[in-house]
């Protein structure tokens, strides 16, 4: 399994609470493709206390866990969350 893309994740505090910043851009949606694997590098110290979760709905009510692997503790060296998106 090769990584299609590695995203760098940081967390910033805004007037509306903490927000994830992906590759330097504050956003709530990341487009990923079927049959590929993506790694979200959470080693930056700003990730401490902010585990990354995926959701298949905009309400974020139920975490999506199929093909998802988390390694390490967010905010510590080497920490990441990875998702292998099923083909189809």
Coordinates of N, CA and C in Angstrom, one line a residue:
X1 N 0.8 -1.2 0.0 CA 0.0 0.0 0.0 C 0.9 1.2 0.0
X2 N 0.8 2.0 -1.0 CA 1.6 3.2 -1.1 C 0.7 4.4 -0.7
X3 N 1.3 5.4 -0.2 CA 0.5 6.6 0.2 C 0.4 7.5 -1.0
X4 N -0.9 7.9 -1.3 CA -1.1 8.8 -2.5 C -0.8 10.2 -2.1
X5 N -1.0 10.6 -0.9 CA -0.7 11.9 -0.4 C -0.6 12.0 1.1
X6 N 0.4 12.7 1.6 CA 0.5 13.0 3.0 C 0.1 14.4 3.3
X7 N -0.9 14.6 4.1 CA -1.4 16.0 4.5 C -0.7 16.4 5.8
X8 N -0.3 17.6 6.0 CA 0.2 18.1 7.2 C -0.9 18.8 8.0
X9 N -1.2 18.3 9.2 CA -2.3 18.8 10.0 C -1.8 19.7 11.2
X10 N -2.4 20.8 11.3 CA -2.2 21.7 12.5 C -3.5 22.1 13.0
X11 N -3.6 22.6 14.2 CA -4.8 23.1 14.8 C -4.6 24.6 15.2
X12 N -5.6 25.4 14.9 CA -5.5 26.8 15.3 C -6.8 27.2 16.1
X13 N -6.6 28.1 17.0 CA -7.7 28.6 17.8 C -8.3 29.8 17.1
X14 N -9.6 29.8 16.9 CA -10.3 30.9 16.2 C -11.3 31.4 17.2
X15 N -12.0 32.5 16.8 CA -13.1 33.0 17.7 C -14.2 32.0 17.8
X16 N -14.3 31.1 16.9 CA -15.4 30.1 16.9 C -14.9 28.7 17.5
X17 N -13.7 28.7 18.0 CA -13.2 27.4 18.6 C -12.0 27.0 17.8
X18 N -11.5 25.8 18.1 CA -10.3 25.2 17.4 C -10.7 24.7 16.0
X19 N -9.8 24.9 15.1 CA -10.1 24.4 13.7 C -8.9 23.7 13.2
X20 N -9.1 22.7 12.4 CA -8.0 22.0 11.7 C -7.5 22.8 10.5
X21 N -6.2 22.8 10.3 CA -5.6 23.4 9.2 C -4.9 22.3 8.4
X22 N -5.2 22.1 7.2 CA -4.7 21.0 6.4 C -3.8 21.6 5.3
X23 N -2.5 21.3 5.3 CA -1.5 21.8 4.4 C -1.6 23.4 4.3
X24 N -1.7 24.0 5.5 CA -1.7 25.4 5.6 C -3.1 26.1 5.3
X25 N -4.1 25.4 5.0 CA -5.4 25.9 4.7 C -6.5 25.5 5.7
X26 N -7.1 26.5 6.4 CA -8.2 26.1 7.3 C -9.4 25.7 6.5
X27 N -9.8 24.5 6.7 CA -11.0 23.9 5.9 C -11.7 22.8 6.7
X28 N -12.9 22.5 6.2 CA -13.6 21.5 6.8 C -13.8 20.3 5.9
X29 N -13.4 20.4 4.6 CA -13.5 19.3 3.7 C -12.2 19.0 2.9
X30 N -11.9 17.7 2.9 CA -10.7 17.3 2.1 C -11.2 16.3 1.1
X31 N -10.9 16.5 -0.2 CA -11.3 15.6 -1.2 C -10.3 14.4 -1.3
X32 N -10.8 13.2 -1.3 CA -9.9 12.0 -1.4 C -10.6 11.1 -2.4
X33 N -9.8 10.2 -3.0 CA -10.3 9.3 -4.1 C -10.3 7.9 -3.7
X34 N -11.3 7.1 -4.3 CA -11.4 5.7 -4.0 C -10.2 4.9 -4.4
X35 N -9.9 3.9 -3.7 CA -8.8 3.0 -4.0 C -7.4 3.6 -3.6
X36 N -7.4 4.7 -2.9 CA -6.1 5.3 -2.6 C -5.9 5.4 -1.0
X37 N -4.7 5.6 -0.6 CA -4.4 5.7 0.8 C -3.8 7.1 1.1
X38 N -4.3 7.7 2.2 CA -3.9 9.1 2.6 C -3.5 9.1 4.0
X39 N -2.4 9.8 4.3 CA -1.8 9.9 5.6 C -2.0 11.4 6.1
X40 N -2.4 11.6 7.3 CA -2.6 12.9 7.9 C -1.6 13.0 9.0
X41 N -0.5 13.7 8.8 CA 0.6 13.9 9.8 C 0.1 14.8 10.9
X42 N 0.0 14.2 12.1 CA -0.4 15.0 13.3 C 0.7 15.2 14.3
X43 N 1.9 15.2 13.8 CA 3.1 15.4 14.7 C 3.3 16.8 15.3
X44 N 2.7 17.8 14.7 CA 2.8 19.1 15.2 C 2.2 19.3 16.6
X45 N 2.8 20.0 17.5 CA 2.4 20.1 18.8 C 1.0 20.6 19.0
X46 N 0.5 21.4 18.0 CA -0.8 22.0 18.1 C -1.9 20.9 18.0
X47 N -1.6 19.7 17.6 CA -2.6 18.6 17.5 C -2.8 18.0 18.9
X48 N -2.1 18.3 19.9 CA -2.2 17.7 21.2 C -3.7 17.9 21.7
X49 N -4.3 16.8 22.1 CA -5.7 16.8 22.5 C -6.7 16.9 21.4
X50 N -6.3 16.8 20.1 CA -7.2 16.9 19.0 C -7.1 15.7 18.1
X51 N -7.6 14.5 18.5 CA -7.5 13.4 17.5 C -8.3 13.7 16.3
X52 N -7.8 13.3 15.2 CA -8.5 13.5 13.9 C -9.5 12.3 13.7
X53 N -10.7 12.7 13.3 CA -11.8 11.7 13.0 C -12.4 12.0 11.7
X54 N -12.9 10.9 11.0 CA -13.5 11.1 9.7 C -15.0 10.9 9.9
X55 N -15.8 11.5 9.0 CA -17.2 11.3 9.0 C -17.8 11.2 7.6
X56 N -18.8 10.4 7.5 CA -19.4 10.3 6.1 C -20.7 11.2 6.0
X57 N -21.0 12.0 7.1 CA -22.1 12.9 7.0 C -21.7 14.3 7.5
X58 N -22.4 15.3 7.0 CA -22.0 16.6 7.4 C -22.2 17.0 8.9
X59 N -23.1 16.2 9.5 CA -23.4 16.4 10.9 C -22.3 15.9 11.9
X60 N -21.3 15.1 11.3 CA -20.2 14.6 12.1 C -20.7 13.7 13.3
X61 N -21.9 13.1 13.2 CA -22.4 12.4 14.3 C -21.8 11.0 14.5
X62 N -21.4 10.3 13.5 CA -20.8 9.0 13.6 C -19.5 8.9 12.9
X63 N -18.4 8.6 13.7 CA -17.1 8.5 13.1 C -17.0 7.4 12.1
X64 N -16.3 7.7 11.0 CA -16.1 6.7 9.9 C -14.8 6.0 10.2
X65 N -14.8 4.7 10.4 CA -13.6 3.9 10.8 C -13.1 2.9 9.9
X66 N -13.8 2.6 8.8 CA -13.4 1.6 7.8 C -12.1 2.0 7.1
X67 N -11.1 1.2 7.3 CA -9.8 1.5 6.6 C -9.0 2.6 7.3
X68 N -9.4 3.0 8.5 CA -8.7 4.1 9.3 C -7.8 3.5 10.3
X69 N -6.6 4.0 10.3 CA -5.6 3.6 11.3 C -5.0 4.9 11.9
X70 N -4.9 4.9 13.3 CA -4.2 5.9 14.0 C -3.0 5.4 14.6
X71 N -1.9 6.2 14.6 CA -0.7 5.7 15.2 C -0.1 6.9 16.0
X72 N 0.3 6.6 17.2 CA 0.9 7.6 18.1 C -0.1 8.5 18.8
X73 N 0.4 9.5 19.4 CA -0.5 10.4 20.1 C -0.4 11.8 19.4
X74 N -1.5 12.3 18.9 CA -1.5 13.6 18.2 C -0.7 14.6 19.0
X75 N 0.1 15.4 18.4 CA 1.0 16.4 19.0 C 2.3 15.9 19.3
X76 N 2.6 14.6 19.1 CA 3.9 14.0 19.4 C 4.5 13.5 18.1
X77 N 5.8 13.5 18.1 CA 6.6 13.1 16.9 C 6.1 11.8 16.3
X78 N 5.9 11.7 15.0 CA 5.5 10.5 14.4 C 4.0 10.1 14.4
X79 N 3.2 11.0 15.1 CA 1.8 10.7 15.1 C 1.1 10.9 13.8
X80 N 0.2 10.0 13.4 CA -0.6 10.2 12.2 C -1.9 9.5 12.2
X81 N -2.8 9.9 11.4 CA -4.0 9.1 11.1 C -4.0 8.8 9.6
X82 N -4.3 7.6 9.3 CA -4.3 7.2 7.9 C -5.6 6.6 7.5
X83 N -6.0 6.8 6.2 CA -7.2 6.2 5.7 C -7.0 5.6 4.4
X84 N -7.3 4.3 4.3 CA -7.3 3.6 3.0 C -8.7 3.5 2.5
X85 N -8.9 4.3 1.4 CA -10.3 4.4 0.9 C -10.6 3.2 0.0
X86 N -11.6 2.6 0.3 CA -12.0 1.4 -0.5 C -12.3 1.8 -2.0
X87 N -11.9 0.9 -2.9 CA -12.2 1.1 -4.3 C -13.7 1.0 -4.5
X88 N -14.3 1.8 -5.3 CA -15.7 1.7 -5.6 C -16.5 2.4 -4.5

